[in-house]
C-alpha positions as a LaTeX table, in Angstrom:
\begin{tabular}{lrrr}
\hline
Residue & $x$ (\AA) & $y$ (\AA) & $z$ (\AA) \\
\hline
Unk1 & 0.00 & 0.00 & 0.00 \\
Unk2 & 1.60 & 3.16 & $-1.08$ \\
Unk3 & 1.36 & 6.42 & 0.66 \\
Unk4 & 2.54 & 10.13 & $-0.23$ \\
Unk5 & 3.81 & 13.11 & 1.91 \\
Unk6 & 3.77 & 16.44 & 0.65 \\
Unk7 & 4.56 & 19.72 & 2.02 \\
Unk8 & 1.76 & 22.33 & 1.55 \\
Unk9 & $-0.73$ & 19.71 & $-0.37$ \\
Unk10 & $-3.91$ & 20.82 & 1.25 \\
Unk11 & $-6.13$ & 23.29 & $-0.32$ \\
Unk12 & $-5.91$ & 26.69 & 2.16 \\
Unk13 & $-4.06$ & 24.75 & 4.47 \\
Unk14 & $-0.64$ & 26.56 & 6.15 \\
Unk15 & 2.31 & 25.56 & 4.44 \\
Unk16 & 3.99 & 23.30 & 7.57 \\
Unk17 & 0.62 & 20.92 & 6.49 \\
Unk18 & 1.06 & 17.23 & 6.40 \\
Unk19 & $-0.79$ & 14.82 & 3.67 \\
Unk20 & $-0.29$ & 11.05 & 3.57 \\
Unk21 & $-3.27$ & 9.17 & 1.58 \\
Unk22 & $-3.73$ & 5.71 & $-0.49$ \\
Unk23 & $-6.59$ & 4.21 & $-2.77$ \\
Unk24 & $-6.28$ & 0.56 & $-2.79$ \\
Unk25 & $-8.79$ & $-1.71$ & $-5.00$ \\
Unk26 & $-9.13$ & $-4.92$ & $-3.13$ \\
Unk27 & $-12.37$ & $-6.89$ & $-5.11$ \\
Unk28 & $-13.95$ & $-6.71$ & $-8.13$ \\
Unk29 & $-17.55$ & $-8.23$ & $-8.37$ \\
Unk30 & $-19.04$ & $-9.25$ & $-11.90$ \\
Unk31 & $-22.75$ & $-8.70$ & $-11.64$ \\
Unk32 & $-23.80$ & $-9.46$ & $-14.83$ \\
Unk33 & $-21.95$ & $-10.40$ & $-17.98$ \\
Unk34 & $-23.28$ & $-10.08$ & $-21.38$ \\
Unk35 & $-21.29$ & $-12.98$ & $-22.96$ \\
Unk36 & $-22.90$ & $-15.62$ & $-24.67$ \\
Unk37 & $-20.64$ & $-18.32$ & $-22.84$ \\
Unk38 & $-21.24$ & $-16.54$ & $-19.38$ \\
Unk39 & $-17.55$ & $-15.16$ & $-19.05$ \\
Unk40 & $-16.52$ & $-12.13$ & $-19.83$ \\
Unk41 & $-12.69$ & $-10.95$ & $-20.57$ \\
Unk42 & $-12.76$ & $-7.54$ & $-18.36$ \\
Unk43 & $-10.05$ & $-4.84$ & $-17.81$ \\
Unk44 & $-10.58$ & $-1.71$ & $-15.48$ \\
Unk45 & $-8.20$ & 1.40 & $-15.59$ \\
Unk46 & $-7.96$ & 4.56 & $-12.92$ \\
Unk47 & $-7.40$ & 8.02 & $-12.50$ \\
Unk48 & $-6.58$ & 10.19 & $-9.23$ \\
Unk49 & $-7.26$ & 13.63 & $-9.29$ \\
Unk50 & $-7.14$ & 13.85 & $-13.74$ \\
Unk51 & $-3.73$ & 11.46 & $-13.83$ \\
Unk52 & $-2.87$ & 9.47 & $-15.59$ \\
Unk53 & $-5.02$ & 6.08 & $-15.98$ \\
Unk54 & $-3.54$ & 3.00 & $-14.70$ \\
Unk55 & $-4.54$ & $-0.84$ & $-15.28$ \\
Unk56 & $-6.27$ & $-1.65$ & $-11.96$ \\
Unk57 & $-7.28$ & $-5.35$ & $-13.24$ \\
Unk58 & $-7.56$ & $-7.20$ & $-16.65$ \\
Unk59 & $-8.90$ & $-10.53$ & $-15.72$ \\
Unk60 & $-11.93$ & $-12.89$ & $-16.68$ \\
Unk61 & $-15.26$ & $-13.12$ & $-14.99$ \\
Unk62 & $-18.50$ & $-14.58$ & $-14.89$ \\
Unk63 & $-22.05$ & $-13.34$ & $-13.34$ \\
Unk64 & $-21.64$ & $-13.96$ & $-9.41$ \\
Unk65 & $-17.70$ & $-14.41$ & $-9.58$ \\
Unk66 & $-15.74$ & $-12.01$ & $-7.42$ \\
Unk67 & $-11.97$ & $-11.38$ & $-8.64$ \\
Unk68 & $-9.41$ & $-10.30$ & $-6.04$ \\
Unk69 & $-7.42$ & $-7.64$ & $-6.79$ \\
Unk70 & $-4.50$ & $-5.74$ & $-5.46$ \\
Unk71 & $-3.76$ & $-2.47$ & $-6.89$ \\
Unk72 & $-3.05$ & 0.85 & $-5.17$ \\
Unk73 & $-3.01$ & 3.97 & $-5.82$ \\
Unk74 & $-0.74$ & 7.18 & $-3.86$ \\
Unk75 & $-3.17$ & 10.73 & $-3.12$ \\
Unk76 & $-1.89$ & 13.56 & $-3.11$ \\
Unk77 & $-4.13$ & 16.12 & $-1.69$ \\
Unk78 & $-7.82$ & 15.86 & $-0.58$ \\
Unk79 & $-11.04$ & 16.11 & $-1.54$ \\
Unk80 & $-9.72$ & 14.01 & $-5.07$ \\
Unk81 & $-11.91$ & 12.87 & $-7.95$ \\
Unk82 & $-11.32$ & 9.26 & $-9.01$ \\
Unk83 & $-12.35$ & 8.14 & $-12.24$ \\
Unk84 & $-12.79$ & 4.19 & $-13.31$ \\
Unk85 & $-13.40$ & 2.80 & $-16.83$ \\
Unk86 & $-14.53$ & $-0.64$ & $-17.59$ \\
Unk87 & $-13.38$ & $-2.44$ & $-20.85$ \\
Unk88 & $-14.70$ & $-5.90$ & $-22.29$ \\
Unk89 & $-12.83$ & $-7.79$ & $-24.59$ \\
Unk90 & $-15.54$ & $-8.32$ & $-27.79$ \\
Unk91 & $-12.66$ & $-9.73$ & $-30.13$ \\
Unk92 & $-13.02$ & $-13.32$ & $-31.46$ \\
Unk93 & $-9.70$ & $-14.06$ & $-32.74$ \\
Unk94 & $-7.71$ & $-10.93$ & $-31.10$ \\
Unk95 & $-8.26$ & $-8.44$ & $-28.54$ \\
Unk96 & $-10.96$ & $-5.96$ & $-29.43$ \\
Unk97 & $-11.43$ & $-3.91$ & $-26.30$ \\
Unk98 & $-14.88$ & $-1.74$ & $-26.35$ \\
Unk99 & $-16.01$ & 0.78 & $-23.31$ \\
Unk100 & $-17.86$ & $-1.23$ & $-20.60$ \\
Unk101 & $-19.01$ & 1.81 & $-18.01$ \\
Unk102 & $-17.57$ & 3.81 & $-16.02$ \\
Unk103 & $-17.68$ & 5.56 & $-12.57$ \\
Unk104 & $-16.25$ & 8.52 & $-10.69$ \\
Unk105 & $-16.34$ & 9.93 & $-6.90$ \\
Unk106 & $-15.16$ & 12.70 & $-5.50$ \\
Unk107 & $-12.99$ & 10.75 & $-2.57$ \\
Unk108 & $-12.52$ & 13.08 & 0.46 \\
Unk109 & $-10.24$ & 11.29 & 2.37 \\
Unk110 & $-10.39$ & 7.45 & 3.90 \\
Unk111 & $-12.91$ & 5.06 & 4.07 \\
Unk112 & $-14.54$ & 2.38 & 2.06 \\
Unk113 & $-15.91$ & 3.27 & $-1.59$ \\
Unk114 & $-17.33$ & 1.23 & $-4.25$ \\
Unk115 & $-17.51$ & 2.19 & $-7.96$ \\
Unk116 & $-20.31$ & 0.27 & $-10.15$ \\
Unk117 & $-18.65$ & 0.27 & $-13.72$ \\
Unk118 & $-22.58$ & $-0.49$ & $-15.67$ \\
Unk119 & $-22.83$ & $-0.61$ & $-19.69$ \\
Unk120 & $-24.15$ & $-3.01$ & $-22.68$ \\
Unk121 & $-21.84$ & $-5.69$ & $-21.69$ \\
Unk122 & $-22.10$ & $-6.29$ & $-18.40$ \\
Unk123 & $-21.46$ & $-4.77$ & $-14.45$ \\
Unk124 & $-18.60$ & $-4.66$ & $-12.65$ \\
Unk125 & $-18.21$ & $-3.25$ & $-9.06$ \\
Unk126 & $-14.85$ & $-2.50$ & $-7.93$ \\
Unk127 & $-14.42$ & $-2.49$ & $-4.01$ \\
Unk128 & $-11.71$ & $-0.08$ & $-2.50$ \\
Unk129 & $-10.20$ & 1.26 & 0.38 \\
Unk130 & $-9.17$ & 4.54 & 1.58 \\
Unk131 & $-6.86$ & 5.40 & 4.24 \\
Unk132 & $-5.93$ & 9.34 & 4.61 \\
Unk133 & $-4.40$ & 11.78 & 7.20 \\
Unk134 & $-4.57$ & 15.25 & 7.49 \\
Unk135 & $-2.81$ & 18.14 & 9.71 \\
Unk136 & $-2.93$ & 21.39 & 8.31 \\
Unk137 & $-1.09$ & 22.88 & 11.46 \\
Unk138 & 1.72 & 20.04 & 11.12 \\
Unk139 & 4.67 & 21.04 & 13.52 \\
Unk140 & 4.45 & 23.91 & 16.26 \\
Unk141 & 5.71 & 26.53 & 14.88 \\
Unk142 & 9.12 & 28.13 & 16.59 \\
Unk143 & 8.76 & 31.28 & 18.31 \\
Unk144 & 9.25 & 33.96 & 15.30 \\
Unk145 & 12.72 & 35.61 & 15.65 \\
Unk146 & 13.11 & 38.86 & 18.01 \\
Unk147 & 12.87 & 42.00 & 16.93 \\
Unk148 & 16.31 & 44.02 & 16.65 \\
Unk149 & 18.18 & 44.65 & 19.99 \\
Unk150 & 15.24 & 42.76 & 22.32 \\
Unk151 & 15.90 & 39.53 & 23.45 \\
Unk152 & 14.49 & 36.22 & 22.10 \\
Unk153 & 11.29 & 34.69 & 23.14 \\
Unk154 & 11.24 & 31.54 & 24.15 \\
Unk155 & 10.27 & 28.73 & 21.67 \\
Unk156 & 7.06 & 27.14 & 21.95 \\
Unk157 & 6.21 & 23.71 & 23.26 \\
Unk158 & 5.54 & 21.72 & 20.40 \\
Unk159 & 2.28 & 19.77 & 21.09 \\
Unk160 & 1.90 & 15.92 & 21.26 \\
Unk161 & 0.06 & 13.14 & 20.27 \\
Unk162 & $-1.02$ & 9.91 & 21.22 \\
Unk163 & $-2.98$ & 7.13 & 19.75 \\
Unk164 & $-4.85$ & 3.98 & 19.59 \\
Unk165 & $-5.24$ & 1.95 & 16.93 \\
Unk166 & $-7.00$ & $-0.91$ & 15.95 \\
Unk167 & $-6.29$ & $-4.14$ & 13.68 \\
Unk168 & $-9.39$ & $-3.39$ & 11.21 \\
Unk169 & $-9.39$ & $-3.92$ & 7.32 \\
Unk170 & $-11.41$ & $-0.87$ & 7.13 \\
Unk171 & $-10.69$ & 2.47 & 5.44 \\
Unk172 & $-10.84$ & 5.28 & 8.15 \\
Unk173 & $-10.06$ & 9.50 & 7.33 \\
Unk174 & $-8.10$ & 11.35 & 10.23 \\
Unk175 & $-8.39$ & 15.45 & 10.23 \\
Unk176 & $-6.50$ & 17.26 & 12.92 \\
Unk177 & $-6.34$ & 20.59 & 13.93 \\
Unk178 & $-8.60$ & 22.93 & 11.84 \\
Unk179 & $-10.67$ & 25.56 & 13.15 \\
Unk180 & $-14.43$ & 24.58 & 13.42 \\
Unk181 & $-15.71$ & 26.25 & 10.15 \\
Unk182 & $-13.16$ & 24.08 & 8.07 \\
Unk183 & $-13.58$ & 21.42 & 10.03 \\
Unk184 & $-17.43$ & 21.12 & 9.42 \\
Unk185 & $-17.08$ & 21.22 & 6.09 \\
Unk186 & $-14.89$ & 18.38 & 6.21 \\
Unk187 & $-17.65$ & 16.51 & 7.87 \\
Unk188 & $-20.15$ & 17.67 & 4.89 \\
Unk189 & $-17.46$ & 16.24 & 2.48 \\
Unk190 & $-17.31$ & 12.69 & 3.92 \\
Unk191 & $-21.03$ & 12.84 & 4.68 \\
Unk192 & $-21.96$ & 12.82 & 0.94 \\
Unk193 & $-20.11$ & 10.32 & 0.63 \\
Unk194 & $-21.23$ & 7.99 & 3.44 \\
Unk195 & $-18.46$ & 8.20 & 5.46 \\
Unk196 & $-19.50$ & 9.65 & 9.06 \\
Unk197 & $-17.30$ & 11.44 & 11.89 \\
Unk198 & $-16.79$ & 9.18 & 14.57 \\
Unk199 & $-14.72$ & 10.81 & 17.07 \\
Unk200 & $-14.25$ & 14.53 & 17.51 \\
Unk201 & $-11.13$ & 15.91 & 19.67 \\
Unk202 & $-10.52$ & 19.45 & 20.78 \\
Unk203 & $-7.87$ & 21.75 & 21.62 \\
Unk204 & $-6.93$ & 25.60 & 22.40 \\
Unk205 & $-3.91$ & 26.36 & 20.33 \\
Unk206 & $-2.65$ & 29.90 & 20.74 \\
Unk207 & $-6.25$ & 31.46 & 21.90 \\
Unk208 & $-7.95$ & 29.27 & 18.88 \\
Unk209 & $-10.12$ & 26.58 & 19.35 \\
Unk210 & $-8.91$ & 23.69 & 16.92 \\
Unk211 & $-10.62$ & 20.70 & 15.90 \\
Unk212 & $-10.00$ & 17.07 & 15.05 \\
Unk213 & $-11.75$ & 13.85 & 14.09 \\
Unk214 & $-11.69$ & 10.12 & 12.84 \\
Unk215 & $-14.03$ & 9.39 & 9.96 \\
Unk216 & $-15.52$ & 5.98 & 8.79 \\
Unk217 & $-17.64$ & 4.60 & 6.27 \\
Unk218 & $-21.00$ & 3.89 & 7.75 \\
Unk219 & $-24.61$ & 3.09 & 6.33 \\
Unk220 & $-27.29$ & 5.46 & 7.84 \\
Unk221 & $-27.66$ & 9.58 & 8.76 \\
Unk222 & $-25.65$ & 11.71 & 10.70 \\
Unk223 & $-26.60$ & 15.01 & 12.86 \\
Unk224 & $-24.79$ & 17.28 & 14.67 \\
Unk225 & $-25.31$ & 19.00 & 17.56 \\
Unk226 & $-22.96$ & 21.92 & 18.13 \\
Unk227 & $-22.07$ & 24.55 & 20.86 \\
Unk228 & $-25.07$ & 24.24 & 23.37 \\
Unk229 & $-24.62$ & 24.52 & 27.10 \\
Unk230 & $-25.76$ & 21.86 & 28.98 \\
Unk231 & $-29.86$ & 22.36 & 29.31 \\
Unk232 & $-30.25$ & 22.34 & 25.83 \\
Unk233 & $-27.68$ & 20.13 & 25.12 \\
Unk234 & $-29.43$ & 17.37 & 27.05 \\
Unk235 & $-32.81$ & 18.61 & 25.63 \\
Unk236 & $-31.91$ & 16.96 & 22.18 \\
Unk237 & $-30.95$ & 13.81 & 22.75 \\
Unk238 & $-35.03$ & 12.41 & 23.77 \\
Unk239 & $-36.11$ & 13.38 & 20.28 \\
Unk240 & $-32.86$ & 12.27 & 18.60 \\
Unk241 & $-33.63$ & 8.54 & 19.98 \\
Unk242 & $-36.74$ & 9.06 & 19.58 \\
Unk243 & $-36.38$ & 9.94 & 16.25 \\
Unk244 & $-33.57$ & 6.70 & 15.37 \\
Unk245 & $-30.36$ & 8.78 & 16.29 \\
Unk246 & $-27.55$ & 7.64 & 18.62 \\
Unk247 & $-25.27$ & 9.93 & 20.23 \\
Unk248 & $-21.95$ & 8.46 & 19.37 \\
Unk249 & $-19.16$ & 11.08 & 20.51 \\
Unk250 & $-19.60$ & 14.66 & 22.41 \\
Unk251 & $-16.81$ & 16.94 & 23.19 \\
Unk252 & $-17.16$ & 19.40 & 26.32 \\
Unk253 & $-15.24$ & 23.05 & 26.27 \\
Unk254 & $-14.84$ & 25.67 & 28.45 \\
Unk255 & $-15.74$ & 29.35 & 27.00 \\
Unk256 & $-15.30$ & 31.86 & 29.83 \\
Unk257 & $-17.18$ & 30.17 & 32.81 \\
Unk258 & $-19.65$ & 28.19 & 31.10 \\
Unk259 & $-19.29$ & 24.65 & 29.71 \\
Unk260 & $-20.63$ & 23.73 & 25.80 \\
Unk261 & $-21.22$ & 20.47 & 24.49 \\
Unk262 & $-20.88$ & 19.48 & 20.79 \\
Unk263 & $-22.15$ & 15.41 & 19.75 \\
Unk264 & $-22.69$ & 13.89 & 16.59 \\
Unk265 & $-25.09$ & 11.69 & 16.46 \\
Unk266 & $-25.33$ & 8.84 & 14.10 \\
Unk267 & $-28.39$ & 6.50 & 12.56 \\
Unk268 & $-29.30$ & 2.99 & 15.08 \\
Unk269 & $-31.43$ & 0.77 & 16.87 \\
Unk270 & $-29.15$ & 0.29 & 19.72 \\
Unk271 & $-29.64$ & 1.31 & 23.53 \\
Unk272 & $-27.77$ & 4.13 & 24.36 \\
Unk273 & $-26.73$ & 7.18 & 26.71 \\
Unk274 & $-24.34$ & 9.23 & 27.93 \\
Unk275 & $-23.52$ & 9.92 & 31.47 \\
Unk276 & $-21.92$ & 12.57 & 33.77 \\
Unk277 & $-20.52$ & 12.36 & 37.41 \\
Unk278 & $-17.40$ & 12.29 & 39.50 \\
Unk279 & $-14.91$ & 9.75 & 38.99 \\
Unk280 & $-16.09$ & 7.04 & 41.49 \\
Unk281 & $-19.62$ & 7.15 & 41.03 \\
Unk282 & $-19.01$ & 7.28 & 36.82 \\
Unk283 & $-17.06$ & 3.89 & 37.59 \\
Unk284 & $-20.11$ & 2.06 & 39.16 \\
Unk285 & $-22.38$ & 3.24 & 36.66 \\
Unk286 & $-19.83$ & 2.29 & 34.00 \\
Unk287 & $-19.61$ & $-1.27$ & 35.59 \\
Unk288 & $-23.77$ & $-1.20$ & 35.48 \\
Unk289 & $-24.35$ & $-0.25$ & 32.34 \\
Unk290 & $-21.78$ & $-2.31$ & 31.10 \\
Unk291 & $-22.95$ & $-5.50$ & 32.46 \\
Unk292 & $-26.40$ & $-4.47$ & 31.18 \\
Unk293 & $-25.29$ & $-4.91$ & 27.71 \\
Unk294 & $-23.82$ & $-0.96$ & 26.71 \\
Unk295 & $-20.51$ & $-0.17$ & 26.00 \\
Unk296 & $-18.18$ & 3.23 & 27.01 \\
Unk297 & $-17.39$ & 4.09 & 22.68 \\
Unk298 & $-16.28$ & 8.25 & 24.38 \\
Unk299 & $-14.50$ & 9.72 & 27.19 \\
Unk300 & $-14.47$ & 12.88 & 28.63 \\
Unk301 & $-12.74$ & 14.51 & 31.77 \\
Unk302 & $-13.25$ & 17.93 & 32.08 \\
Unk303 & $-12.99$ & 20.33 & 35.99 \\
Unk304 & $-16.31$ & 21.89 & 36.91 \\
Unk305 & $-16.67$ & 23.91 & 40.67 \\
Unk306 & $-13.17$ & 22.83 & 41.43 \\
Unk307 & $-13.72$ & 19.06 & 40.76 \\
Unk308 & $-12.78$ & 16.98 & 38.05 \\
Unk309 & $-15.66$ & 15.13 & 36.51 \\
Unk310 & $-16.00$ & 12.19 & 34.12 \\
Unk311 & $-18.67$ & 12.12 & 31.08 \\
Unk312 & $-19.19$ & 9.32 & 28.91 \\
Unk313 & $-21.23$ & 7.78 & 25.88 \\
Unk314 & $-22.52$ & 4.50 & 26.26 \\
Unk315 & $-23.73$ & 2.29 & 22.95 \\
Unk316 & $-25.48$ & $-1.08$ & 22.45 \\
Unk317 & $-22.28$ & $-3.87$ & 22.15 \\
Unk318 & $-20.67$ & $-6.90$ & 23.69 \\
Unk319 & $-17.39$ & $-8.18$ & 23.75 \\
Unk320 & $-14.98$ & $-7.58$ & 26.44 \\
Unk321 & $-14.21$ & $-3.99$ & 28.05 \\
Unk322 & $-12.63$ & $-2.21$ & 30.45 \\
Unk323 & $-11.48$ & 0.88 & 32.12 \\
Unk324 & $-8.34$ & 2.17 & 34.11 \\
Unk325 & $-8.54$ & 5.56 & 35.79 \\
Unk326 & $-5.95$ & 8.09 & 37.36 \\
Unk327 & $-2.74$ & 6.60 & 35.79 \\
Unk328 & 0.78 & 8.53 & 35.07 \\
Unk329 & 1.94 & 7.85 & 31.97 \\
Unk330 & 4.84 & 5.25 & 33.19 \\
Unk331 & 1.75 & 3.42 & 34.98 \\
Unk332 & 0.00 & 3.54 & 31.66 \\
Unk333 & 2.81 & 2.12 & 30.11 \\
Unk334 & 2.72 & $-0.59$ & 32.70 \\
Unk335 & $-0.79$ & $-1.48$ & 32.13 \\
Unk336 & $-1.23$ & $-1.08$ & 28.27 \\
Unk337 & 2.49 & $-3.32$ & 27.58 \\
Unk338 & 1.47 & $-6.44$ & 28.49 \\
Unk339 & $-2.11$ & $-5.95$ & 27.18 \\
Unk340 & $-1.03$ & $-4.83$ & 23.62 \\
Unk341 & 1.72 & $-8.31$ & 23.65 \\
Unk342 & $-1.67$ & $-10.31$ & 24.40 \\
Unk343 & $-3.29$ & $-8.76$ & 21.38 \\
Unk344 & $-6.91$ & $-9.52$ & 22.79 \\
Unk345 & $-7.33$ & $-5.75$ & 23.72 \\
Unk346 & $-7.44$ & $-2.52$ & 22.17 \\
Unk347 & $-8.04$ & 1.06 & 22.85 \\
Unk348 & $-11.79$ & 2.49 & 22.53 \\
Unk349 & $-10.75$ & 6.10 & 24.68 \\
Unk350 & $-8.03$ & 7.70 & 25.47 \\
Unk351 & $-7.74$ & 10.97 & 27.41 \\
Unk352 & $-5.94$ & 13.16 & 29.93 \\
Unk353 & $-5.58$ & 16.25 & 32.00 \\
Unk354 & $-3.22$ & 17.97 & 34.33 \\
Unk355 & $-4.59$ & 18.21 & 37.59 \\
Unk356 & $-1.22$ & 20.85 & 39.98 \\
Unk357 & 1.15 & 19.92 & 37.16 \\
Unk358 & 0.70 & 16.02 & 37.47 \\
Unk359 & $-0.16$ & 14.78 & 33.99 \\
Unk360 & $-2.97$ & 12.14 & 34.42 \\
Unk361 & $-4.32$ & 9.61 & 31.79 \\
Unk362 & $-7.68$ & 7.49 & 32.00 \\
Unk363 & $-8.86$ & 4.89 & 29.01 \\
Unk364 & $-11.19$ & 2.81 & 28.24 \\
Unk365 & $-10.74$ & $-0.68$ & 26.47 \\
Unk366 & $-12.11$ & $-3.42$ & 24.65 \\
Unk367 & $-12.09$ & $-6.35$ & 22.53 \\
Unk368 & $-9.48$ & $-6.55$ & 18.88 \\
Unk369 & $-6.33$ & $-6.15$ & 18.72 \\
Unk370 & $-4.68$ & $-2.92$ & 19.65 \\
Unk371 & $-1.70$ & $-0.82$ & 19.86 \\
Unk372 & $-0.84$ & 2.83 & 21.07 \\
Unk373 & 1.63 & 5.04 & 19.79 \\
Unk374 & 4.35 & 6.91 & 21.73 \\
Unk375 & 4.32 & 10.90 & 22.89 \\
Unk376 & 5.01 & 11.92 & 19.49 \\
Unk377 & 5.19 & 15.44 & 17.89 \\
Unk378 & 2.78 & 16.06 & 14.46 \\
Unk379 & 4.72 & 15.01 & 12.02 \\
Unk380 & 6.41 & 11.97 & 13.98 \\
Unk381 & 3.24 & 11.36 & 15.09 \\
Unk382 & 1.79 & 11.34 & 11.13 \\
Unk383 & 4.64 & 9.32 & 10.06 \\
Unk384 & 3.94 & 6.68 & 12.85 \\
Unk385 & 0.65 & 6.33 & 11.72 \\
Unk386 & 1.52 & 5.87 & 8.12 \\
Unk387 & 3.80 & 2.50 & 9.31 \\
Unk388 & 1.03 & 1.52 & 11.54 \\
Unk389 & $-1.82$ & 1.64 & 8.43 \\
Unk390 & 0.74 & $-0.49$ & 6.81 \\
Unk391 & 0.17 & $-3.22$ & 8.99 \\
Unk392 & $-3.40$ & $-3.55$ & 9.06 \\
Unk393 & $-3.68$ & $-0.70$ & 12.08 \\
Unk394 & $-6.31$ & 2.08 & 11.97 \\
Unk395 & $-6.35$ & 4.85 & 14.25 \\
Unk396 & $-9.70$ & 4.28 & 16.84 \\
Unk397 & $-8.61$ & 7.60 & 18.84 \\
Unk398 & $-6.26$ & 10.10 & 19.27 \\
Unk399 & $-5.03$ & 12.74 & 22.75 \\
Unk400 & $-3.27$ & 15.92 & 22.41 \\
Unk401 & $-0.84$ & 17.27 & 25.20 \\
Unk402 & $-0.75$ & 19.91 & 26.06 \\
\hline
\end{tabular}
């Protein structure tokens, strides 16, 4: 699977931004086949972004037969329009390739995508997957250079990451750190394309509120729910079930003294809540909810009246799960080791705070197999993901620090 990194490849983005993205065709599915001996001499070509086209497969097929393919394809920059063109062989004694169908979408970034290829002679649906990451703030910047004859401010702390990823054959889109208006239209992107945010992270970064996510292809609607305090936050969510919607992730800020909420919700017949409280009493009704059949998919920690408080969103699942509260990041490192060598367990939540200059980390687990990344910086922490998507590894969630 091939991947690209390019300096300054996103449209608007800063020039520091960081791109890495891949196409890769895994299946194509003969539906019909207008042969009169049932089999069908097919050949499909691509095109990223108005390239040039490229033999994806070239292979015989029948009606029902599906053909495995491996063919992938490097993306440069994102949204990207990909273009497919089905040929069929109609040559008796020599190749005589005629125009089958063809297909295009306008990819914006990971996930899974078919392309139905439809004409005189036949159908042919190509199955692909789509892996992508995004950073348009890449690397902290330095601290720019003093001004003549006053002394030099201090560089900045660069900020860190940390993630967890999960062994998943599954395209998935990562977005990180773009101001909300760019950021929602990132979500409108994927949504027309039925690929739906899954898990929103937040950050202040130089008195700007910056915003991330982890997109994946997933059959049904999607609403969000942005910027409410808490009343009418809560308000929403009866006629959302009510109405078929599942809260799936929620994010809580501070904006002077008041807390806002922001959840997307997604299409499902599942049980479902979220849930509020202080760390001891969140564990019991974790443990209660959990044995009645929901499981913790979000985490939250967030200090309200002096007290550090623990929100969470609960879906219909099974499988095992866990969570470990209160750890440094050496403990972490103590627990998570042994679990990720096991590779029975993975990451659903990750999260932290400082609470008097102690760093403090809390997650939540369950069932897969998992692995978590180091403290890395944005583009270490980019590049680390591209090796880990190379293995089979998709990021399930990601922490900033500071």
């Amino acid at each position: 699977m091939g991947f690209v990194l390019l300096a300054g490849a996103l449209v608007a983005a800063p020039a520091a931004a960081v791109s890495y993205g891949s196409l890769a065709f895994t299946q194509a599915a003969v539906d019909d086949c207008a042969d009169w001996f049932g089999t069908c001499e097919w050949k499909a070509t691509c095109k990223i972004a108005g390239g040039e086209d490229a033999e994806v497969f070239a292979a015989p097929g029948g009606v029902a037969q599906d053909l495995e393919i491996e063919k992938s394809f490097e993306v440069k920059s994102f949204p990207a329009k990909v273009e497919c063109s089905l040929f069929e062989d109609d040559g008796w004694f020599g190749e005589s390739w005629i125009p089958a169908g063809t297909a295009s979408i306008d990819l914006p970034g990971g996930g899974d995508y078919s392309f139905s290829l439809k004409g005189d002679q036949g159908t042919v649906v190509l199955t692909a997957v789509a892996d992508s990451f995004e950073m348009p703030d890449g690397i902290a910047a330095p601290a720019p250079a003093a001004a003549a004859g006053k002394p030099a401010k201090p560089a900045a702390k660069a900020r860190q990451l940390v993630g967890g990823y999960l062994k998943d054959h599954h395209g998935h889109g990562v977005v990180l750190g773009l101001p909300w208006d760019a950021f929602k239209a990132r979500i409108d992107q994927y949504a027309a394309q039925g690929v739906l945010l899954f898990s929103m992270q937040n950050w202040e970064d130089g008195g700007k509120r910056l915003w991330g996510g982890i997109f994946r292809s997933y059959k049904g609607k999607q609403e969000l729910v942005t910027d409410l305090e808490w009343d009418p936050f809560l308000k929403r969510f009866k006629p959302l079930y009510d109405g078929g919607m599942r809260i799936q992730d929620m994010e809580i800020y501070a904006k002077g003294n008041k807390f806002y909420f922001t959840g997307v919700y997604h299409e499902g017949d599942d049980e479902n809540t979220f849930w509020l409280e202080e760390l001891n009493p969140f564990v019991a009704k974790w443990s209660s909810l959990s044995g009645g059949g929901l499981r913790l998919v979000d985490l939250e920690v967030y200090q309200a009246t002096g007290k550090w408080r623990y929100a969470g969103v609960f879906r219909g699942g099974s499988g095992s799960y866990g969570i470990r509260n209160a750890m440094t990041w050496d403990e972490l490192q103590t627990f998570w080791k042994p679990k990720e060598a096991e590779g029975r367990t993975s990451l659903t939540d990750i999260v932290t705070h400082n609470d008097k200059g102690k760093q403090i980390w809390d997650v939540a687990t369950g069932g897969g197999q998992g692995q978590m990344s180091p403290l890395l910086e944005g583009a270490a922490f980019a590049k680390d993901w591209k090796d880990r998507v190379a293995k089979g590894f998709r990021l399930a969630t990601v922490e900033t620090v500071p």
